[in-house]
Amino acid sequence: MVIFERVGLRYGLGPEVLRDVSFALPPGSLHFLTGASGAGKSSLLSLLYLARRPSRGTVQLFGRDVAGLARADFPALRRQIGVVFQDFRLLDHLSVLDNVALPLRVQGIDDAQVREHAAELLVWVGLGDHLDAFPPTLSGGQKQRVAIARAVIGRPRLLIADEPTGNVDDRIAVRLMRLFEELNRLGTTIVIATHNLQLVRESRHPELRLEAGTLARAVKGAA
């Protein structure tokens, strides 16, 4: 699903923020990405969701070398990737339902079908009573669940979540983790960047730990 081979990343002429990062994620796996602030987690995630290309080394997604892709190839590849951003990135002027429906509407899918699917997803994440609410009226945990529903509505093969439990209490964090594990059981490959080491310790899923831009693999359980 994902292969990094001796990947380096620098911004402009600055020093490398990622150095010789190598790992492979099999289809249907769930991995945590951990590390102190400044270790390079956000930079690695940006490579995974194609916001950047590596400065050196090889990144392969779904069997394709990112370096060899034409700009015209990126939209189709990005549609196979769902992203849950740390700051949610919901549109405050759109209802919860319309926020979740937006990725499919952009693709021109029939609106009635889109609304039905979005409503089903919101029921699944426990927000069936908030379809017509607007993001400013929601709690942090509710916004996070809307962001998850929006990220998965296109049935991505790869889901990337950046600190999805960073703005919620422990009870909501456990509930969000159950949602990710259910998605994973349905076949989605998932990478969760987190500072919540208790969540990692209590899980059976493997951990990829970044230290100052290099990867120290800390594997636990089965991939």
GROMACS .gro file of C-alpha atoms in nm:
model
  223
    1MET     CA    1   0.000   0.000   0.000
    2VAL     CA    2   0.276   0.245   0.103
    3ILE     CA    3   0.653   0.211   0.060
    4PHE     CA    4   0.913   0.467   0.170
    5GLU     CA    5   1.274   0.394   0.071
    6ARG     CA    6   1.550   0.616   0.216
    7VAL     CA    7   1.326   0.921   0.193
    8GLY     CA    8   1.462   1.266   0.271
    9LEU     CA    9   1.269   1.594   0.284
   10ARG     CA   10   1.392   1.950   0.316
   11TYR     CA   11   1.216   2.284   0.281
   12GLY     CA   12   1.399   2.511   0.041
   13LEU     CA   13   1.770   2.523   0.118
   14GLY     CA   14   1.724   2.435   0.485
   15PRO     CA   15   1.840   2.117   0.659
   16GLU     CA   16   1.657   1.792   0.606
   17VAL     CA   17   1.356   1.748   0.833
   18LEU     CA   18   1.330   1.381   0.735
   19ARG     CA   19   1.639   1.165   0.677
   20ASP     CA   20   1.662   0.816   0.531
   21VAL     CA   21   1.309   0.718   0.632
   22SER     CA   22   1.219   0.366   0.517
   23PHE     CA   23   0.910   0.159   0.595
   24ALA     CA   24   0.628  -0.034   0.428
   25LEU     CA   25   0.261  -0.045   0.521
   26PRO     CA   26   0.071  -0.354   0.410
   27PRO     CA   27  -0.289  -0.319   0.290
   28GLY     CA   28  -0.541  -0.331   0.573
   29SER     CA   29  -0.293  -0.232   0.844
   30LEU     CA   30  -0.328   0.031   1.116
   31HIS     CA   31  -0.018   0.211   1.241
   32PHE     CA   32   0.044   0.486   1.493
   33LEU     CA   33   0.295   0.756   1.404
   34THR     CA   34   0.454   0.904   1.717
   35GLY     CA   35   0.735   1.138   1.811
   36ALA     CA   36   0.805   1.460   1.999
   37SER     CA   37   0.703   1.797   1.857
   38GLY     CA   38   0.941   1.881   1.575
   39ALA     CA   39   1.032   1.517   1.509
   40GLY     CA   40   0.888   1.535   1.157
   41LYS     CA   41   0.542   1.377   1.191
   42SER     CA   42   0.357   1.650   0.999
   43SER     CA   43   0.621   1.644   0.725
   44LEU     CA   44   0.588   1.267   0.686
   45LEU     CA   45   0.209   1.295   0.673
   46SER     CA   46   0.235   1.563   0.402
   47LEU     CA   47   0.423   1.311   0.187
   48LEU     CA   48   0.156   1.049   0.251
   49TYR     CA   49  -0.132   1.269   0.137
   50LEU     CA   50   0.066   1.410  -0.156
   51ALA     CA   51   0.095   1.767  -0.034
   52ARG     CA   52   0.470   1.738  -0.100
   53ARG     CA   53   0.714   1.524  -0.293
   54PRO     CA   54   1.031   1.390  -0.131
   55SER     CA   55   1.360   1.573  -0.180
   56ARG     CA   56   1.526   1.234  -0.229
   57GLY     CA   57   1.446   0.867  -0.200
   58THR     CA   58   1.134   0.687  -0.319
   59VAL     CA   59   0.772   0.715  -0.208
   60GLN     CA   60   0.531   0.463  -0.359
   61LEU     CA   61   0.156   0.481  -0.304
   62PHE     CA   62  -0.070   0.204  -0.437
   63GLY     CA   63   0.220   0.073  -0.643
   64ARG     CA   64   0.302   0.404  -0.812
   65ASP     CA   65   0.620   0.606  -0.767
   66VAL     CA   66   0.515   0.956  -0.662
   67ALA     CA   67   0.824   1.114  -0.822
   68GLY     CA   68   0.720   0.989  -1.162
   69LEU     CA   69   0.363   1.119  -1.150
   70ALA     CA   70   0.248   1.401  -1.376
   71ARG     CA   71   0.050   1.679  -1.212
   72ALA     CA   72  -0.261   1.554  -1.395
   73ASP     CA   73  -0.229   1.217  -1.217
   74PHE     CA   74  -0.254   1.360  -0.866
   75PRO     CA   75  -0.632   1.422  -0.836
   76ALA     CA   76  -0.722   1.059  -0.908
   77LEU     CA   77  -0.459   0.937  -0.661
   78ARG     CA   78  -0.566   1.184  -0.392
   79ARG     CA   79  -0.926   1.058  -0.417
   80GLN     CA   80  -0.798   0.727  -0.278
   81ILE     CA   81  -0.665   0.906   0.032
   82GLY     CA   82  -0.877   1.042   0.317
   83VAL     CA   83  -0.730   1.296   0.559
   84VAL     CA   84  -0.850   1.399   0.906
   85PHE     CA   85  -0.668   1.723   0.984
   86GLN     CA   86  -0.578   1.828   1.336
   87ASP     CA   87  -0.765   2.158   1.296
   88PHE     CA   88  -1.069   1.984   1.137
   89ARG     CA   89  -1.090   2.230   0.839
   90LEU     CA   90  -1.469   2.225   0.840
   91LEU     CA   91  -1.653   2.500   0.653
   92ASP     CA   92  -1.848   2.701   0.910
   93HIS     CA   93  -2.105   2.829   0.658
   94LEU     CA   94  -2.207   2.475   0.558
   95SER     CA   95  -2.420   2.239   0.764
   96VAL     CA   96  -2.272   1.922   0.908
   97LEU     CA   97  -2.439   1.721   0.633
   98ASP     CA   98  -2.307   1.949   0.359
   99ASN     CA   99  -1.954   1.941   0.502
  100VAL     CA  100  -1.952   1.563   0.486
  101ALA     CA  101  -2.111   1.557   0.140
  102LEU     CA  102  -1.868   1.806  -0.014
  103PRO     CA  103  -1.599   1.561  -0.144
  104LEU     CA  104  -1.858   1.367  -0.346
  105ARG     CA  105  -2.029   1.681  -0.470
  106VAL     CA  106  -1.698   1.804  -0.606
  107GLN     CA  107  -1.683   1.481  -0.808
  108GLY     CA  108  -2.026   1.555  -0.955
  109ILE     CA  109  -2.207   1.258  -0.801
  110ASP     CA  110  -2.589   1.273  -0.792
  111ASP     CA  111  -2.695   1.496  -0.503
  112ALA     CA  112  -2.970   1.272  -0.370
  113GLN     CA  113  -2.728   0.979  -0.349
  114VAL     CA  114  -2.467   1.201  -0.186
  115ARG     CA  115  -2.704   1.329   0.082
  116GLU     CA  116  -2.823   0.978   0.164
  117HIS     CA  117  -2.470   0.847   0.201
  118ALA     CA  118  -2.359   1.148   0.409
  119ALA     CA  119  -2.657   1.106   0.642
  120GLU     CA  120  -2.580   0.735   0.688
  121LEU     CA  121  -2.219   0.814   0.778
  122LEU     CA  122  -2.322   1.076   1.030
  123VAL     CA  123  -2.553   0.826   1.198
  124TRP     CA  124  -2.260   0.582   1.205
  125VAL     CA  125  -2.037   0.833   1.388
  126GLY     CA  126  -2.316   0.917   1.632
  127LEU     CA  127  -2.425   1.251   1.486
  128GLY     CA  128  -2.754   1.153   1.327
  129ASP     CA  129  -2.930   1.425   1.528
  130HIS     CA  130  -2.696   1.698   1.406
  131LEU     CA  131  -2.734   1.686   1.027
  132ASP     CA  132  -2.854   2.046   1.002
  133ALA     CA  133  -2.623   2.189   1.270
  134PHE     CA  134  -2.331   2.416   1.181
  135PRO     CA  135  -1.972   2.354   1.294
  136PRO     CA  136  -1.950   2.652   1.536
  137THR     CA  137  -2.226   2.494   1.746
  138LEU     CA  138  -2.042   2.162   1.790
  139SER     CA  139  -1.800   2.043   2.056
  140GLY     CA  140  -1.443   1.945   1.968
  141GLY     CA  141  -1.530   1.575   1.972
  142GLN     CA  142  -1.832   1.630   1.748
  143LYS     CA  143  -1.625   1.832   1.499
  144GLN     CA  144  -1.369   1.553   1.493
  145ARG     CA  145  -1.636   1.296   1.409
  146VAL     CA  146  -1.768   1.518   1.128
  147ALA     CA  147  -1.412   1.541   0.995
  148ILE     CA  148  -1.380   1.161   1.007
  149ALA     CA  149  -1.709   1.114   0.822
  150ARG     CA  150  -1.599   1.361   0.554
  151ALA     CA  151  -1.263   1.186   0.518
  152VAL     CA  152  -1.416   0.842   0.460
  153ILE     CA  153  -1.721   0.929   0.248
  154GLY     CA  154  -1.521   0.863  -0.068
  155ARG     CA  155  -1.424   0.517   0.063
  156PRO     CA  156  -1.048   0.585   0.061
  157ARG     CA  157  -0.798   0.302   0.049
  158LEU     CA  158  -0.567   0.498   0.280
  159LEU     CA  159  -0.682   0.713   0.575
  160ILE     CA  160  -0.445   0.956   0.746
  161ALA     CA  161  -0.541   1.115   1.079
  162ASP     CA  162  -0.331   1.394   1.231
  163GLU     CA  163  -0.374   1.407   1.610
  164PRO     CA  164  -0.741   1.300   1.594
  165THR     CA  165  -0.768   1.275   1.974
  166GLY     CA  166  -0.571   1.589   2.054
  167ASN     CA  167  -0.875   1.811   2.120
  168VAL     CA  168  -1.099   1.567   2.307
  169ASP     CA  169  -1.110   1.402   2.650
  170ASP     CA  170  -1.010   1.042   2.713
  171ARG     CA  171  -1.366   0.909   2.683
  172ILE     CA  172  -1.412   1.062   2.336
  173ALA     CA  173  -1.060   0.953   2.239
  174VAL     CA  174  -1.155   0.590   2.305
  175ARG     CA  175  -1.474   0.631   2.102
  176LEU     CA  176  -1.283   0.782   1.810
  177MET     CA  177  -1.032   0.499   1.824
  178ARG     CA  178  -1.316   0.249   1.798
  179LEU     CA  179  -1.436   0.425   1.483
  180PHE     CA  180  -1.089   0.400   1.328
  181GLU     CA  181  -1.063   0.032   1.420
  182GLU     CA  182  -1.402  -0.038   1.264
  183LEU     CA  183  -1.289   0.133   0.943
  184ASN     CA  184  -0.971  -0.071   0.956
  185ARG     CA  185  -1.171  -0.394   0.992
  186LEU     CA  186  -1.358  -0.293   0.676
  187GLY     CA  187  -1.023  -0.288   0.490
  188THR     CA  188  -0.899   0.072   0.509
  189THR     CA  189  -0.527   0.117   0.571
  190ILE     CA  190  -0.486   0.377   0.847
  191VAL     CA  191  -0.203   0.594   0.983
  192ILE     CA  192  -0.276   0.786   1.304
  193ALA     CA  193  -0.029   1.051   1.420
  194THR     CA  194  -0.065   1.104   1.793
  195HIS     CA  195   0.099   1.234   2.110
  196ASN     CA  196  -0.136   1.015   2.316
  197LEU     CA  197   0.107   0.744   2.420
  198GLN     CA  198  -0.147   0.586   2.653
  199LEU     CA  199  -0.368   0.523   2.351
  200VAL     CA  200  -0.074   0.361   2.175
  201ARG     CA  201   0.020   0.146   2.475
  202GLU     CA  202  -0.337   0.019   2.516
  203SER     CA  203  -0.361  -0.075   2.149
  204ARG     CA  204  -0.239  -0.388   1.974
  205HIS     CA  205  -0.139  -0.188   1.664
  206PRO     CA  206   0.222  -0.121   1.556
  207GLU     CA  207   0.396   0.211   1.619
  208LEU     CA  208   0.627   0.406   1.390
  209ARG     CA  209   0.830   0.645   1.604
  210LEU     CA  210   1.012   0.946   1.461
  211GLU     CA  211   1.312   1.086   1.642
  212ALA     CA  212   1.465   1.407   1.503
  213GLY     CA  213   1.361   1.321   1.148
  214THR     CA  214   1.467   0.958   1.148
  215LEU     CA  215   1.251   0.653   1.203
  216ALA     CA  216   1.296   0.420   1.500
  217ARG     CA  217   1.053   0.135   1.451
  218ALA     CA  218   0.875   0.022   1.767
  219VAL     CA  219   0.662  -0.269   1.658
  220LYS     CA  220   0.398  -0.420   1.886
  221GLY     CA  221   0.132  -0.670   1.792
  222ALA     CA  222   0.071  -0.772   1.434
  223ALA     CA  223   0.061  -0.533   1.143
   0.00000   0.00000   0.00000
